[in-house]
Short mmCIF file of C-alpha atoms in Angstrom, two decimals:
data_model
loop_
_atom_site.label_atom_id
_atom_site.label_comp_id
_atom_site.label_asym_id
_atom_site.label_seq_id
_atom_site.Cartn_x
_atom_site.Cartn_y
_atom_site.Cartn_z
CA MET A 843 51.84 55.58 -115.80
CA GLU A 844 50.94 52.69 -112.69
CA THR A 845 47.36 53.42 -111.64
CA VAL A 846 46.29 52.70 -107.75
CA PHE A 847 45.41 49.16 -108.69
CA ASP A 848 48.73 48.54 -109.98
CA GLU A 849 51.02 50.21 -107.10
CA MET A 850 48.66 48.23 -104.90
CA LYS A 851 49.82 45.00 -106.71
CA ARG A 852 52.83 45.99 -107.32
CA TYR A 853 53.61 46.54 -103.06
CA VAL A 854 51.79 43.09 -102.66
CA GLY A 855 53.59 41.24 -105.01
CA PHE A 856 50.68 39.98 -106.86
CA ASP A 857 51.71 39.00 -110.37
CA ALA A 858 50.47 36.76 -112.97
CA ALA A 859 51.75 33.25 -111.83
CA ASP A 860 49.29 34.40 -108.56
CA ALA A 861 45.88 35.15 -110.66
CA GLY A 862 46.56 31.11 -111.98
CA HIS A 863 46.57 29.61 -108.70
CA LEU A 864 43.51 31.48 -108.07
CA ALA A 865 42.03 30.16 -111.66
CA THR A 866 43.17 26.88 -110.35
CA LEU A 867 41.56 27.32 -106.63
CA ARG A 868 38.09 28.54 -108.62
CA PRO A 869 36.81 24.95 -109.74
CA TYR A 870 37.18 23.45 -106.30
CA ALA A 871 35.53 26.78 -104.33
CA ARG A 872 32.92 26.96 -106.50
CA PRO A 873 30.48 24.48 -105.14
CA HIS A 874 31.48 25.85 -102.02
CA PHE A 875 30.33 29.54 -102.34
CA ARG A 876 26.71 29.91 -101.10
CA GLN A 877 28.11 27.62 -97.58
CA ILE A 878 30.92 30.16 -97.75
CA ALA A 879 27.67 33.31 -98.38
CA GLU A 880 25.59 31.79 -95.60
CA THR A 881 28.11 31.36 -92.90
CA PHE A 882 29.08 35.71 -93.95
CA TYR A 883 25.79 36.96 -93.11
CA GLU A 884 24.81 34.64 -90.11
CA THR A 885 28.39 35.91 -88.87
CA ILE A 886 27.41 39.43 -89.16
CA GLN A 887 23.39 38.60 -87.91
CA ARG A 888 25.11 37.79 -84.56
CA HIS A 889 26.67 41.42 -84.39
CA PRO A 890 23.62 43.86 -83.88
CA GLY A 891 26.05 46.68 -84.90
CA ALA A 892 26.76 45.38 -88.22
CA SER A 893 23.23 44.09 -89.09
CA ARG A 894 21.46 47.18 -88.15
CA VAL A 895 22.76 48.53 -91.74
CA PHE A 896 20.31 45.88 -93.44
CA SER A 897 16.57 46.92 -93.94
CA GLY A 898 15.03 43.76 -93.37
CA GLN A 899 15.29 39.47 -94.51
CA ASP A 900 15.43 39.96 -98.28
CA GLN A 901 17.93 42.65 -98.33
CA VAL A 902 20.04 39.42 -97.31
CA GLU A 903 19.27 37.24 -99.29
CA ARG A 904 20.03 39.55 -102.31
CA LEU A 905 23.01 40.58 -100.84
CA LYS A 906 23.92 36.62 -100.81
CA VAL A 907 23.47 36.41 -104.14
CA SER A 908 25.87 39.39 -104.36
CA LEU A 909 28.59 37.88 -102.63
CA GLN A 910 28.79 34.91 -104.40
CA GLN A 911 29.00 36.65 -107.67
CA TRP A 912 31.58 38.95 -105.51
CA ALA A 913 33.75 35.49 -104.92
CA GLU A 914 33.69 34.05 -109.02
CA LEU A 915 35.43 37.89 -109.54
CA LEU A 916 37.77 37.58 -107.32
CA LEU A 917 39.05 34.26 -108.43
CA THR A 918 38.43 35.08 -112.16
CA GLY A 919 39.74 38.34 -112.41
CA PRO A 920 41.01 39.86 -114.59
CA TYR A 921 42.46 41.70 -112.01
CA ASP A 922 42.21 45.27 -113.88
CA GLU A 923 41.15 48.58 -113.46
CA ALA A 924 37.49 47.32 -114.53
CA TYR A 925 38.13 44.55 -111.28
CA TYR A 926 39.50 47.72 -109.36
CA GLY A 927 36.12 49.99 -110.52
CA VAL A 928 33.38 47.06 -109.57
CA ARG A 929 35.39 46.80 -106.25
CA CYS A 930 35.86 50.62 -104.89
CA ARG A 931 31.72 51.09 -106.21
CA ILE A 932 31.25 47.92 -103.60
CA GLY A 933 33.32 49.72 -101.09
CA ARG A 934 31.41 52.66 -101.82
CA VAL A 935 27.92 50.92 -99.95
CA HIS A 936 29.36 50.07 -97.57
CA VAL A 937 29.83 53.81 -96.56
CA LYS A 938 26.52 54.15 -98.34
CA VAL A 939 24.63 51.75 -95.88
CA GLY A 940 26.71 52.99 -92.87
CA LEU A 941 29.16 49.73 -92.37
CA GLN A 942 31.87 50.30 -89.80
CA GLN A 943 34.96 50.13 -90.81
CA MET A 944 35.86 47.40 -88.08
CA TYR A 945 33.19 44.94 -89.60
CA MET A 946 34.39 45.09 -92.71
CA LEU A 947 37.81 43.95 -91.45
CA THR A 948 36.62 41.47 -89.57
CA ALA A 949 34.30 39.88 -92.27
CA MET A 950 36.77 39.71 -94.47
CA ASN A 951 39.03 37.72 -92.01
CA VAL A 952 35.45 35.63 -91.93
CA ILE A 953 36.03 35.35 -95.79
CA ARG A 954 39.93 34.44 -95.47
CA GLY A 955 38.37 31.48 -92.96
CA SER A 956 36.13 29.91 -95.34
CA PHE A 957 38.54 30.14 -98.73
CA ARG A 958 41.77 28.64 -95.94
CA GLU A 959 38.76 25.54 -95.15
CA ILE A 960 38.40 24.68 -98.73
CA VAL A 961 41.92 24.90 -100.30
CA PHE A 962 43.26 22.53 -96.92
CA ARG A 963 39.95 20.19 -97.53
CA GLU A 964 40.60 20.25 -101.21
CA LEU A 965 44.41 20.27 -102.10
CA ALA A 966 45.64 18.59 -98.70
CA HIS A 967 47.24 15.78 -101.74
CA ASP A 968 49.50 18.70 -102.94
CA PRO A 969 51.37 20.23 -100.62
CA ALA A 970 53.24 22.42 -102.88
CA LEU A 971 49.89 23.77 -104.16
CA LYS A 972 48.19 24.26 -101.43
CA ASP A 973 50.82 26.89 -99.95
CA ALA A 974 50.65 29.08 -103.07
CA ILE A 975 47.38 29.14 -103.55
CA MET A 976 47.44 30.05 -99.99
CA ILE A 977 50.22 32.80 -100.77
CA ALA A 978 47.98 33.92 -103.60
CA LEU A 979 44.61 33.92 -101.60
CA HIS A 980 45.61 36.48 -98.77
CA LYS A 981 48.01 38.44 -101.59
CA ILE A 982 43.82 39.26 -102.66
CA LEU A 983 41.82 39.64 -100.25
CA ASP A 984 44.50 41.79 -98.60
CA LEU A 985 44.17 43.90 -102.29
CA GLU A 986 40.27 44.05 -101.31
CA LEU A 987 41.18 44.93 -97.99
CA ALA A 988 42.74 47.79 -99.41
CA ILE A 989 40.30 48.70 -101.93
CA MET A 990 37.45 48.64 -99.37
CA LEU A 991 40.03 50.92 -96.84
CA GLU A 992 39.99 53.44 -99.77
CA THR A 993 36.85 54.00 -99.71
CA TYR A 994 36.62 54.55 -96.24
CA ARG A 995 39.34 57.58 -96.74
CA GLU A 996 37.53 59.37 -100.03
CA ASP A 997 34.52 59.14 -97.63
CA TYR A 998 36.26 60.18 -94.99
CA ILE A 999 38.41 63.31 -96.88
CA ALA A 1000 34.73 64.22 -98.61
CA LYS A 1001 33.10 64.64 -95.04
CA LEU A 1002 36.20 66.77 -93.85
CA TYR A 1003 35.90 68.65 -97.06
CA ARG A 1004 32.53 69.35 -96.66
CA SER A 1005 32.70 70.23 -92.84
CA GLU A 1006 35.70 73.30 -94.11
CA GLN A 1007 33.46 74.07 -97.31
CA GLN A 1008 30.44 75.17 -95.12
CA ALA A 1009 32.91 77.22 -92.37
CA ALA A 1010 34.54 79.05 -95.44
CA LEU A 1011 31.11 79.45 -96.77
CA SER A 1012 29.78 80.88 -93.70
CA ARG A 1013 32.65 83.44 -93.71
CA LEU A 1014 32.49 84.19 -96.85
CA ALA A 1015 28.73 84.66 -96.69
CA ALA A 1016 29.58 87.33 -93.85
CA ILE A 1017 32.31 88.86 -96.14
CA GLY A 1018 30.07 89.10 -99.09
CA GLU A 1019 27.57 90.98 -96.93
CA VAL A 1020 29.70 93.58 -95.73
CA ALA A 1021 31.35 93.47 -99.39
CA ALA A 1022 28.14 94.06 -101.08
CA SER A 1023 26.95 97.42 -99.27
CA VAL A 1024 30.67 98.79 -99.40
CA ALA A 1025 30.33 98.44 -102.84
CA HIS A 1026 26.60 99.91 -102.78
CA GLU A 1027 28.39 102.91 -101.38
CA ILE A 1028 31.46 102.52 -103.50
CA ARG A 1029 29.83 102.01 -107.10
CA ASN A 1030 26.79 104.70 -106.57
CA PRO A 1031 29.72 107.49 -106.26
CA LEU A 1032 31.71 106.18 -109.34
CA ALA A 1033 29.20 106.52 -111.72
CA GLY A 1034 28.51 110.07 -110.69
CA ILE A 1035 32.43 111.22 -110.65
CA SER A 1036 32.54 108.94 -114.10
CA GLY A 1037 29.60 110.87 -115.81
CA ALA A 1038 30.87 113.83 -113.80
CA VAL A 1039 34.29 113.94 -115.60
CA GLU A 1040 32.53 112.76 -118.36
CA VAL A 1041 30.78 116.19 -119.26
CA LEU A 1042 33.92 117.99 -118.51
CA ARG A 1043 35.79 116.39 -121.02
CA ASP A 1044 32.41 117.27 -123.94
CA ASP A 1045 33.35 120.57 -122.71
CA LEU A 1046 37.29 121.17 -123.63
CA PRO A 1047 38.25 121.67 -127.17
CA ALA A 1048 39.40 118.61 -129.23
CA SER A 1049 43.05 119.48 -129.08
CA SER A 1050 43.13 120.21 -125.51
CA PRO A 1051 45.59 117.92 -123.38
CA ARG A 1052 44.11 118.01 -120.38
CA ARG A 1053 41.88 115.70 -122.50
CA GLU A 1054 44.84 112.98 -121.96
CA VAL A 1055 44.54 113.68 -117.53
CA ILE A 1056 40.60 113.20 -118.38
CA LYS A 1057 40.78 110.06 -120.63
CA GLU A 1058 43.22 108.42 -118.04
CA VAL A 1059 41.47 109.85 -114.99
CA LEU A 1060 38.11 108.03 -116.82
CA GLY A 1061 40.24 105.26 -117.33
CA GLN A 1062 41.13 104.50 -113.17
CA ILE A 1063 37.51 104.81 -112.43
CA ARG A 1064 36.62 101.30 -114.68
CA ARG A 1065 39.26 99.47 -113.21
CA LEU A 1066 38.46 100.66 -109.94
CA ASP A 1067 34.32 99.72 -110.45
CA GLU A 1068 36.22 96.32 -111.95
CA ARG A 1069 37.84 95.57 -108.51
CA VAL A 1070 34.50 96.67 -106.72
CA ARG A 1071 32.51 93.89 -109.27
CA ASP A 1072 35.30 90.61 -109.09
CA LEU A 1073 35.39 91.65 -105.16
CA LEU A 1074 31.36 91.35 -104.49
CA ILE A 1075 32.01 87.93 -107.16
CA TYR A 1076 34.70 86.15 -105.37
CA ALA A 1077 32.95 86.91 -102.07
CA ARG A 1078 29.78 86.39 -102.87
CA THR A 1079 28.10 82.34 -102.33
CA ILE A 1080 28.37 80.32 -104.88
CA ARG A 1081 25.30 78.25 -105.67
CA LEU A 1082 25.60 75.75 -107.97
CA ASP A 1083 23.11 75.09 -110.84
CA ILE A 1084 24.40 71.55 -112.11
CA GLU A 1085 23.41 69.74 -115.50
CA PRO A 1086 24.68 66.80 -117.18
CA VAL A 1087 27.57 68.59 -119.68
CA ASP A 1088 28.94 67.59 -123.14
CA PRO A 1089 32.49 68.53 -122.31
CA ALA A 1090 33.55 69.05 -126.35
CA GLU A 1091 30.35 71.08 -126.58
CA LEU A 1092 31.57 73.34 -123.77
CA ILE A 1093 34.95 74.00 -125.25
CA ARG A 1094 33.11 74.16 -129.11
CA ALA A 1095 30.86 77.18 -126.93
CA THR A 1096 33.99 78.91 -125.49
CA GLN A 1097 35.51 78.90 -128.36
CA SER A 1098 32.38 81.42 -129.78
CA LEU A 1099 32.49 83.10 -127.29
CA LEU A 1100 36.06 84.77 -127.89
CA SER A 1101 36.46 83.98 -131.43
CA GLU A 1102 36.04 87.32 -132.31
CA GLU A 1103 38.56 88.98 -129.07
CA PRO A 1104 41.81 90.30 -131.73
CA LEU A 1105 43.64 88.64 -128.54
CA VAL A 1106 42.39 85.50 -129.39
CA ARG A 1107 42.03 85.72 -133.41
CA GLY A 1108 45.51 84.99 -133.62
CA VAL A 1109 46.22 82.19 -131.43
CA ARG A 1110 46.42 78.80 -132.74
CA VAL A 1111 44.24 76.30 -131.20
CA GLN A 1112 44.00 72.50 -131.07
CA VAL A 1113 41.27 70.57 -129.38
CA SER A 1114 41.62 67.27 -128.30
CA VAL A 1115 38.55 65.84 -126.83
CA PRO A 1116 38.82 62.13 -127.06
CA GLN A 1117 35.69 59.76 -128.16
CA GLY A 1118 33.37 58.05 -125.50
CA VAL A 1119 34.50 60.94 -122.45
CA GLY A 1120 30.41 61.31 -122.57
CA ARG A 1121 28.50 64.01 -120.03
CA HIS A 1122 29.65 65.00 -117.11
CA PRO A 1123 27.39 66.85 -114.62
CA MET A 1124 28.12 70.91 -113.79
CA ASP A 1125 27.69 74.29 -113.49
CA ARG A 1126 27.77 75.12 -118.03
CA GLY A 1127 27.24 78.60 -117.09
CA ARG A 1128 30.09 78.83 -114.41
CA ILE A 1129 32.71 76.38 -116.77
CA VAL A 1130 31.91 78.54 -119.42
CA GLU A 1131 33.32 81.39 -117.27
CA VAL A 1132 36.13 79.63 -115.79
CA LEU A 1133 37.77 78.31 -119.29
CA VAL A 1134 37.15 82.13 -121.18
CA ASN A 1135 39.13 83.71 -118.01
CA LEU A 1136 42.25 80.85 -119.05
CA ILE A 1137 41.96 81.17 -122.59
CA ARG A 1138 41.75 84.95 -122.43
CA ASN A 1139 45.36 84.63 -119.64
CA ALA A 1140 46.94 82.48 -122.03
CA ALA A 1141 46.75 84.61 -124.91
CA GLU A 1142 47.37 87.67 -123.13
CA ALA A 1143 50.91 85.22 -121.83
CA MET A 1144 51.59 84.28 -125.31
CA ASN A 1145 50.19 88.73 -126.70
CA GLY A 1146 48.51 87.11 -129.35
CA GLU A 1147 50.41 84.63 -131.08
CA GLY A 1148 51.17 80.84 -130.41
CA ASP A 1149 49.76 77.27 -129.61
CA LEU A 1150 46.64 76.93 -127.37
CA LEU A 1151 45.64 73.16 -126.54
CA LEU A 1152 42.10 73.13 -124.93
CA ALA A 1153 41.55 69.03 -123.71
CA ALA A 1154 39.31 67.03 -122.11
CA GLY A 1155 39.29 63.47 -120.65
CA ARG A 1156 38.58 61.37 -117.99
CA LEU A 1157 40.74 60.55 -114.89
CA GLN A 1158 41.08 57.19 -112.34
CA GLY A 1159 37.70 57.18 -110.40
CA GLY A 1160 35.58 58.76 -112.91
CA ALA A 1161 36.35 62.48 -112.76
CA LEU A 1162 36.55 65.41 -114.71
CA ALA A 1163 39.84 67.53 -116.09
CA LEU A 1164 39.42 70.30 -118.52
CA ILE A 1165 43.49 71.28 -119.76
CA VAL A 1166 44.07 75.08 -121.35
CA GLU A 1167 47.47 75.27 -122.25
CA ASP A 1168 49.35 77.01 -124.36
CA SER A 1169 53.13 77.93 -125.48
CA GLY A 1170 54.11 81.38 -124.07
CA PRO A 1171 56.82 82.16 -120.92
CA GLY A 1172 55.09 80.47 -118.27
CA VAL A 1173 54.93 80.77 -114.27
CA PRO A 1174 57.76 80.00 -112.34
CA ALA A 1175 57.56 77.51 -110.04
CA GLU A 1176 57.72 79.16 -107.56
CA ARG A 1177 54.97 81.50 -108.16
CA VAL A 1178 52.08 78.99 -108.77
CA GLU A 1179 50.80 78.99 -105.71
CA GLU A 1180 50.69 83.13 -105.44
CA ILE A 1181 49.02 83.04 -108.73
CA PHE A 1182 45.36 82.05 -107.34
CA ALA A 1183 45.27 84.58 -104.18
CA PRO A 1184 43.62 87.40 -104.82
CA PHE A 1185 44.39 91.06 -106.12
CA VAL A 1186 47.70 89.18 -107.21
CA THR A 1187 47.75 89.53 -111.38
CA THR A 1188 50.67 90.41 -113.80
CA ARG A 1189 48.42 92.34 -115.86
CA PRO A 1190 48.39 96.17 -115.80
CA GLN A 1191 44.65 96.37 -116.24
CA GLY A 1192 43.91 92.72 -114.40
CA THR A 1193 41.83 93.25 -111.00
CA GLY A 1194 44.51 89.96 -110.30
CA LEU A 1195 40.77 88.22 -108.90
CA GLY A 1196 40.13 86.21 -112.24
CA LEU A 1197 42.40 82.98 -111.08
CA ALA A 1198 40.78 83.58 -107.55
CA ILE A 1199 37.26 83.25 -108.57
CA SER A 1200 37.70 80.18 -111.30
CA ARG A 1201 39.61 78.01 -108.26
CA ARG A 1202 36.46 79.02 -105.84
CA THR A 1203 34.08 77.85 -109.11
CA LEU A 1204 36.15 74.56 -109.43
CA GLU A 1205 36.32 73.81 -105.11
CA ALA A 1206 32.51 75.06 -105.07
CA HIS A 1207 32.23 71.63 -107.43
CA GLY A 1208 34.08 70.06 -105.40
CA GLY A 1209 37.65 70.34 -107.59
CA SER A 1210 40.47 71.77 -107.79
CA LEU A 1211 42.09 74.32 -110.22
CA THR A 1212 46.37 73.66 -110.87
CA CYS A 1213 48.55 74.92 -112.78
CA GLU A 1214 51.74 73.05 -114.50
CA LYS A 1215 54.67 73.53 -116.75
CA GLY A 1216 52.92 72.27 -119.80
CA SER A 1217 54.57 70.49 -123.14
CA LEU A 1218 54.17 73.45 -125.04
CA GLY A 1219 56.83 75.12 -122.93
CA GLY A 1220 53.75 77.03 -121.01
CA ALA A 1221 51.46 76.65 -118.87
CA ARG A 1222 49.16 74.09 -118.06
CA PHE A 1223 45.55 74.63 -116.18
CA ILE A 1224 43.79 71.51 -115.44
CA ALA A 1225 40.34 71.99 -113.69
CA VAL A 1226 39.29 68.99 -112.23
CA ILE A 1227 35.26 67.64 -111.49
CA PRO A 1228 34.69 65.02 -109.20
CA GLN A 1229 32.25 62.27 -110.71
CA MET A 1230 30.01 63.41 -108.10
CA VAL A 1231 29.54 67.23 -107.47
CA PRO A 1232 28.40 68.92 -104.15
CA THR A 1233 25.14 70.02 -103.97
CA THR A 1234 24.48 73.46 -102.83
#
């Protein structure tokens, strides 16, 4: 699968020949790295809007060393996903310290000009090589800009998400207060009705046909009670207790919880968690609830027989993906989003809030829950938890 960085390189036409030309430039440019760093930070410090992000001269001196290391990697490579990851982290530091985009863009032009002077001075004797190196240099610096801008875009989206999430949380908090009040008024009478109906049932002879009627009444009362309970869970503000969790242990614990359920017992389960996935921040209890719900749904979709895949892995950028995939009938494409809506269910006894609650749980983590067609022929649910989980 082509990564974001692969696509960037393909778009600007950066290839092995360009990498070779940058390697050719490296011995000519390396003696000038210190001067490039000096020029770079002198330029920044002449502009109050850019220089105010620095805490003092000691920090500037450390940054000069970092810039020289940055220049070394720029001309050395390899230009792979590790390179992309390092550059993304640098971009996030720019965002964190509050360096505005315009200064980052114009500062890159200072770097470009410094390298251009070196190329034109040191390689004037070989015009063809000089031109080839300048083309490669422009490509790699354009890639650097693209990576930096991507980090600013991520920051903008994160801020927008947090703003929208806060507004949604405020609305849900208000709904939750109303729901809690209504639920209290409903659940107490329901408990009284259920108890009274059970007394009536116990007074009937064992052979009475009215016992079936009462059984149906009690079933409907239980179903109504479950709906009220799930509505409370859905409307209530989700507060997370974040801790580092081992995905493999998480999946094992979830399997253990469900091992004795008749509908799950007959399902053939395959677990796939690559070595080195490592611990990931999440609310362990809530994510277990999500997995339990997804596994139960899968088992019901397969009528208790079929293949189930439980997997975990890393996505680009460090996010964790938890996958529950079954060999059931799947979800029609036109219904993929509908199934996450509240009170939508295909199960006779379902409340229609399981997937809605699960998606809200993932969104509270700053992640997502999606559904697509899986390789086993059924549905594949993908729960994504970002590397940085929002605190609540």
